[in-house]
Amino acid sequence: MGQLIKLQDYVSRYELDIYKYPSRFIRLKRLQWQQLYKAWDEGVLVHSSPEIISTATEEPLGKEKIWGKMKSVFTKNKEEWQEDAAGQVKEWTIIDDEDANMNRFPFQFETMPKTVDELKYQFLEEIFKVQIQWASSTVFEQSNVDISYFLEKNLKYFMLRFPDTFLFLYKPVFSLKKAEIQTETILLTPLEVVCIKFIESEDQAVYIGLEDHFWEKRVNHQRKKFLNPLIALNRTESIIKGIWKQANIDFPISKVLISRNGFIDFPSAPYGITLVDHRNYPEWFKRMREFKAPMKNGQLKAARALLIHCHSVSKSRIY
């Protein structure tokens, strides 16, 4: 399950401590799945599971609760992560009593799952809601989430079908030279960053790549021009490189153009662009799904540099 570290221009708790929340998410997800499966397997699961992780929506915090968090936020935790010889990241961080809230997440099943696959599906659907919550709120602030994101297929695709060590910025907005610029989706794996764009409309559509400002789409004997999708990918890459240059970060960057239900015809595609269409998508997806590597220090440093330059719109949760 990929991790949503930034959603559009919403405030994200990953922005507060990118070294803490990825490991916390993995740990809590594993723990709560074990508890949920145990309850289901023993036949004691009712229409709501043991409380796990956090609620999908949070109420504004009273002053007494905020004060409790402020007092505990400086409490040092044990060393959860350190970097070993292989570059695997372990974390030295601080904790607060957010853990108490995150460990409560009531599942509400519309129907009781009859198989392990049904249980997994409903579990991941609920965790997806938590992902959006983490990417739109902190202890002190929250953003107004567009309800359509809970149903957005491509967002769910990234969150539900990729490894836990993959970090996603979904349509992030960057603040650069007093201007806000939205980019394509950015994926940070332990080994590289990938700029991703979809071109998908009608099934079996053919997209003709041209070294021009426009490409051509052919479907049902009709032709239609559309903006060259590589322009957006190149802009995303340029923004990332500019941010990393300031932060003195050297991390590989690649670009992927995806059409799962169509075909991309561009024999002279420039270097650094991977074209994924109906023909080679299964192979590409399998390779990404089976990627196994722990999170790396370089990956988290690169993510932190990007998050620092992200634009956020939020309101206080203190009343």
Coordinates of C-alpha atoms in Angstrom, one line a residue:
M1 CA 0.0 0.0 0.0
G2 CA 1.6 3.2 -1.1
Q3 CA 1.8 6.1 1.3
L4 CA 0.2 9.5 0.4
I5 CA 2.6 12.1 1.8
K6 CA 1.1 15.0 0.0
L7 CA -2.4 15.6 -1.6
Q8 CA -2.8 18.7 -3.8
D9 CA -2.4 21.7 -1.5
Y10 CA -3.7 20.1 1.7
V11 CA -1.6 20.2 4.9
S12 CA 0.0 16.8 5.6
R13 CA 1.4 15.4 8.8
Y14 CA 4.3 13.9 6.7
E15 CA 5.4 17.5 6.3
L16 CA 6.0 17.7 10.0
D17 CA 8.3 14.7 10.2
I18 CA 8.9 12.6 7.1
Y19 CA 11.3 10.4 9.1
K20 CA 8.5 9.5 11.6
Y21 CA 5.3 8.9 9.8
P22 CA 6.3 6.4 7.0
S23 CA 7.6 3.9 9.6
R24 CA 4.6 4.6 11.9
F25 CA 2.1 3.9 9.1
I26 CA 3.8 0.6 8.2
R27 CA 3.9 -0.5 11.8
L28 CA 0.3 0.4 12.6
K29 CA -1.1 -1.1 9.4
R30 CA 0.7 -4.4 10.0
L31 CA -0.5 -4.5 13.7
Q32 CA -4.1 -3.6 12.9
W33 CA -4.4 -6.2 10.1
Q34 CA -3.1 -8.8 12.5
Q35 CA -5.7 -7.8 15.1
L36 CA -8.5 -7.6 12.5
Y37 CA -7.7 -11.0 10.9
K38 CA -7.5 -12.7 14.4
A39 CA -10.9 -11.4 15.3
W40 CA -12.4 -12.5 12.0
D41 CA -10.7 -15.9 12.1
E42 CA -12.0 -16.6 15.6
G43 CA -15.5 -15.5 14.7
V44 CA -15.6 -12.6 17.1
L45 CA -15.6 -9.9 14.5
V46 CA -18.8 -7.9 14.6
H47 CA -19.9 -4.9 12.4
S48 CA -17.0 -2.8 13.7
S49 CA -13.5 -4.1 14.3
P50 CA -11.1 -3.6 17.2
E51 CA -10.3 0.1 17.2
I52 CA -7.3 0.8 15.1
I53 CA -5.2 3.7 13.7
S54 CA -7.6 6.7 13.7
T55 CA -10.9 8.1 12.7
A56 CA -11.4 9.3 9.1
T57 CA -12.6 12.6 10.4
E58 CA -11.4 14.5 13.4
E59 CA -13.2 17.0 15.6
P60 CA -11.6 20.3 16.5
L61 CA -9.4 20.1 19.5
G62 CA -10.1 21.9 22.8
K63 CA -7.4 23.9 24.5
E64 CA -6.9 21.3 27.2
K65 CA -6.2 18.6 24.6
I66 CA -3.8 20.9 22.6
W67 CA -2.0 21.7 25.9
G68 CA -1.6 18.0 26.6
K69 CA -0.1 17.5 23.1
M70 CA 2.2 20.4 23.4
K71 CA 3.6 19.2 26.7
S72 CA 4.3 15.7 25.3
V73 CA 5.6 16.7 21.9
F74 CA 9.0 17.2 23.3
T75 CA 9.2 13.7 24.9
K76 CA 12.0 11.8 23.2
N77 CA 11.2 8.4 21.9
K78 CA 13.5 5.4 21.7
E79 CA 15.5 5.1 18.5
E80 CA 13.1 3.6 16.1
W81 CA 15.2 4.0 13.0
Q82 CA 19.0 4.4 12.3
E83 CA 20.8 4.1 9.0
D84 CA 22.7 0.9 8.7
A85 CA 25.6 0.0 6.3
A86 CA 23.2 -0.8 3.5
G87 CA 21.6 2.6 3.7
Q88 CA 18.3 1.4 5.3
V89 CA 16.7 4.2 7.3
K90 CA 15.8 4.0 10.9
E91 CA 14.5 6.9 12.7
W92 CA 15.4 9.1 15.7
T93 CA 12.5 11.4 16.4
I94 CA 10.1 12.8 19.0
I95 CA 6.7 11.6 19.8
D96 CA 3.5 13.0 21.1
D97 CA 0.2 11.5 22.3
E98 CA -1.0 11.3 18.7
D99 CA -0.3 7.6 19.0
A100 CA -3.2 7.2 21.4
N101 CA -5.6 8.6 18.8
M102 CA -4.0 6.8 15.8
N103 CA -4.5 3.5 17.6
R104 CA -8.3 3.9 17.5
F105 CA -9.9 3.4 14.2
P106 CA -13.4 1.8 14.2
F107 CA -14.1 -0.2 11.1
Q108 CA -17.7 -0.1 9.8
F109 CA -18.4 -3.0 7.5
E110 CA -21.5 -2.7 5.3
T111 CA -21.5 -6.5 4.9
M112 CA -19.6 -9.0 7.0
P113 CA -16.6 -10.3 5.0
K114 CA -17.0 -14.0 4.2
T115 CA -13.5 -14.7 2.9
V116 CA -9.9 -13.4 3.6
D117 CA -9.9 -11.6 0.2
E118 CA -13.1 -9.8 1.2
L119 CA -11.6 -8.9 4.6
K120 CA -8.5 -7.6 2.9
Y121 CA -10.5 -5.5 0.5
Q122 CA -12.6 -3.8 3.2
F123 CA -9.5 -3.4 5.4
L124 CA -7.6 -1.5 2.6
E125 CA -10.7 0.6 1.7
E126 CA -10.8 1.8 5.3
I127 CA -7.1 2.4 5.5
F128 CA -7.3 4.4 2.3
K129 CA -9.6 6.8 4.2
V130 CA -7.0 7.1 6.9
Q131 CA -4.4 7.9 4.2
I132 CA -6.4 10.8 3.1
Q133 CA -6.8 12.0 6.7
W134 CA -3.1 11.8 7.3
A135 CA -2.5 13.8 4.0
S136 CA -5.0 16.5 5.0
S137 CA -4.5 17.2 8.7
T138 CA -2.0 17.5 11.5
V139 CA -2.5 17.8 15.3
F140 CA -3.1 21.6 15.0
E141 CA -4.4 22.1 11.4
Q142 CA -6.7 20.6 8.9
S143 CA -7.6 21.2 5.2
N144 CA -11.0 20.9 3.6
V145 CA -10.9 17.8 1.5
D146 CA -12.7 17.5 -1.8
I147 CA -15.0 14.5 -1.3
S148 CA -14.2 13.3 -4.9
Y149 CA -10.7 12.2 -3.8
F150 CA -12.3 9.4 -1.8
L151 CA -13.6 8.0 -5.1
E152 CA -10.8 9.0 -7.5
K153 CA -9.6 5.8 -9.3
N154 CA -6.0 6.8 -10.0
L155 CA -5.5 7.9 -6.4
K156 CA -6.8 4.6 -5.1
Y157 CA -4.7 2.8 -7.7
F158 CA -1.5 4.3 -6.3
M159 CA -2.5 3.8 -2.6
L160 CA -3.9 0.3 -2.8
R161 CA -1.7 -1.5 -5.3
F162 CA 1.9 -0.5 -4.6
P163 CA 4.4 -1.3 -1.8
D164 CA 4.4 0.4 1.6
T165 CA 7.9 1.9 0.9
F166 CA 6.6 3.9 -2.1
L167 CA 5.8 7.6 -1.2
F168 CA 3.4 9.6 -3.4
L169 CA 2.8 13.3 -3.9
Y170 CA -0.5 13.3 -5.7
K171 CA -1.0 16.4 -7.9
P172 CA 1.1 18.5 -5.4
V173 CA 1.2 22.3 -5.5
F174 CA 4.6 23.9 -5.1
S175 CA 5.4 27.4 -4.0
L176 CA 8.1 28.7 -6.3
K177 CA 9.2 32.4 -6.6
K178 CA 5.9 33.6 -5.1
A179 CA 3.8 31.5 -7.5
E180 CA 1.9 28.2 -7.0
I181 CA 2.5 25.5 -9.6
Q182 CA 0.7 22.2 -9.7
T183 CA 2.6 19.2 -11.1
E184 CA 2.0 15.7 -12.1
T185 CA 2.0 12.8 -9.6
I186 CA 5.4 12.2 -8.0
L187 CA 6.5 8.8 -6.8
L188 CA 9.5 8.3 -4.5
T189 CA 10.8 4.7 -4.4
P190 CA 13.8 3.8 -2.3
L191 CA 16.0 4.0 -5.5
E192 CA 14.5 6.8 -7.6
V193 CA 11.8 9.4 -8.1
V194 CA 9.3 8.8 -10.9
C195 CA 7.1 11.5 -12.5
I196 CA 3.9 9.9 -13.6
K197 CA 1.2 11.0 -16.0
F198 CA -1.8 9.2 -17.4
I199 CA -3.4 9.6 -20.9
E200 CA -6.5 7.5 -20.8
S201 CA -9.9 8.1 -22.4
E202 CA -11.6 5.7 -24.8
D203 CA -10.6 2.0 -24.9
Q204 CA -8.2 1.1 -27.7
A205 CA -7.4 4.7 -28.4
V206 CA -4.0 5.3 -30.2
Y207 CA -1.9 8.2 -29.1
I208 CA 0.6 9.4 -31.7
G209 CA 3.6 11.0 -30.2
L210 CA 5.1 14.0 -32.1
E211 CA 8.0 16.3 -31.4
D212 CA 5.6 19.2 -31.3
H213 CA 3.4 21.1 -29.0
F214 CA 0.5 18.8 -29.7
W215 CA 0.0 15.0 -30.1
E216 CA -2.8 13.2 -32.0
K217 CA -5.4 10.8 -30.6
R218 CA -7.0 8.3 -33.0
V219 CA -10.1 6.4 -32.1
N220 CA -13.2 5.2 -34.0
H221 CA -11.7 6.6 -37.3
Q222 CA -11.5 10.0 -35.8
R223 CA -8.5 12.2 -35.1
K224 CA -8.1 14.8 -32.4
K225 CA -5.2 16.9 -31.3
F226 CA -4.3 17.3 -27.6
L227 CA -1.5 19.0 -25.6
N228 CA 1.8 17.1 -25.7
P229 CA 1.8 15.2 -22.3
L230 CA 5.5 15.3 -22.1
I231 CA 5.4 19.0 -21.5
A232 CA 3.8 18.5 -18.0
L233 CA 6.2 15.6 -17.2
N234 CA 9.2 17.7 -18.2
R235 CA 7.9 20.6 -16.1
T236 CA 7.5 18.3 -13.1
E237 CA 11.0 17.0 -13.6
S238 CA 12.4 20.6 -13.9
I239 CA 10.8 21.7 -10.6
I240 CA 12.1 18.6 -8.8
K241 CA 15.6 19.2 -10.1
G242 CA 15.5 22.9 -9.1
I243 CA 14.5 22.1 -5.6
W244 CA 17.1 19.4 -5.2
K245 CA 19.8 21.5 -6.6
Q246 CA 19.2 24.1 -3.8
A247 CA 19.2 21.3 -1.2
N248 CA 22.3 19.6 -2.7
I249 CA 20.4 16.4 -3.3
D250 CA 21.4 13.9 -6.0
F251 CA 18.7 11.3 -6.6
P252 CA 17.8 9.6 -9.9
I253 CA 14.7 10.9 -11.8
S254 CA 12.7 9.1 -14.4
K255 CA 9.4 9.9 -16.2
V256 CA 6.6 7.5 -17.1
L257 CA 3.6 8.1 -19.4
I258 CA 0.9 5.5 -18.9
S259 CA -2.1 4.5 -21.0
R260 CA -3.5 1.2 -19.5
N261 CA -6.4 1.0 -22.0
G262 CA -4.8 2.4 -25.1
F263 CA -1.6 2.5 -27.2
I264 CA 1.2 5.0 -27.4
D265 CA 3.0 5.2 -30.7
F266 CA 6.2 7.3 -30.4
P267 CA 9.2 5.6 -31.9
S268 CA 11.4 8.7 -31.3
A269 CA 10.6 9.1 -27.6
P270 CA 13.3 11.1 -25.9
Y271 CA 15.7 9.5 -23.5
G272 CA 14.5 9.3 -19.9
I273 CA 10.8 8.7 -20.9
T274 CA 9.2 5.3 -20.3
L275 CA 6.1 4.6 -22.3
V276 CA 3.7 2.2 -20.7
D277 CA 0.6 1.2 -22.6
H278 CA -1.9 -1.7 -23.0
R279 CA 0.9 -3.9 -24.5
N280 CA 3.5 -3.7 -21.7
Y281 CA 1.5 -2.4 -18.8
P282 CA 1.1 -5.9 -17.1
E283 CA 4.9 -6.4 -17.1
W284 CA 5.6 -2.9 -15.8
F285 CA 3.0 -3.1 -13.1
K286 CA 4.2 -6.6 -12.0
R287 CA 7.8 -5.2 -11.7
M288 CA 6.6 -2.3 -9.6
R289 CA 4.4 -4.4 -7.3
E290 CA 7.1 -6.9 -6.7
F291 CA 9.7 -4.2 -5.8
K292 CA 11.3 -5.1 -2.5
A293 CA 13.6 -2.7 -0.8
P294 CA 13.5 -0.9 2.6
M295 CA 13.1 2.9 2.7
K296 CA 16.4 4.7 2.3
N297 CA 17.8 7.8 3.9
G298 CA 18.3 9.4 0.4
Q299 CA 14.6 8.7 -0.4
L300 CA 13.4 10.5 2.8
K301 CA 15.8 13.4 2.3
A302 CA 14.6 13.8 -1.2
A303 CA 10.9 13.7 0.0
R304 CA 11.6 16.2 2.7
A305 CA 13.1 18.7 0.3
L306 CA 10.0 18.5 -1.9
L307 CA 7.6 18.8 1.0
I308 CA 9.4 21.9 2.3
H309 CA 8.5 23.7 -1.0
C310 CA 4.9 22.4 -1.2
H311 CA 2.0 24.9 -0.8
S312 CA -0.6 24.1 1.9
V313 CA -4.0 25.7 2.6
S314 CA -5.4 24.8 6.0
K315 CA -7.3 26.1 9.0
S316 CA -6.7 25.7 12.8
R317 CA -8.3 22.8 14.6
I318 CA -8.1 24.8 17.9
Y319 CA -11.4 26.5 18.9

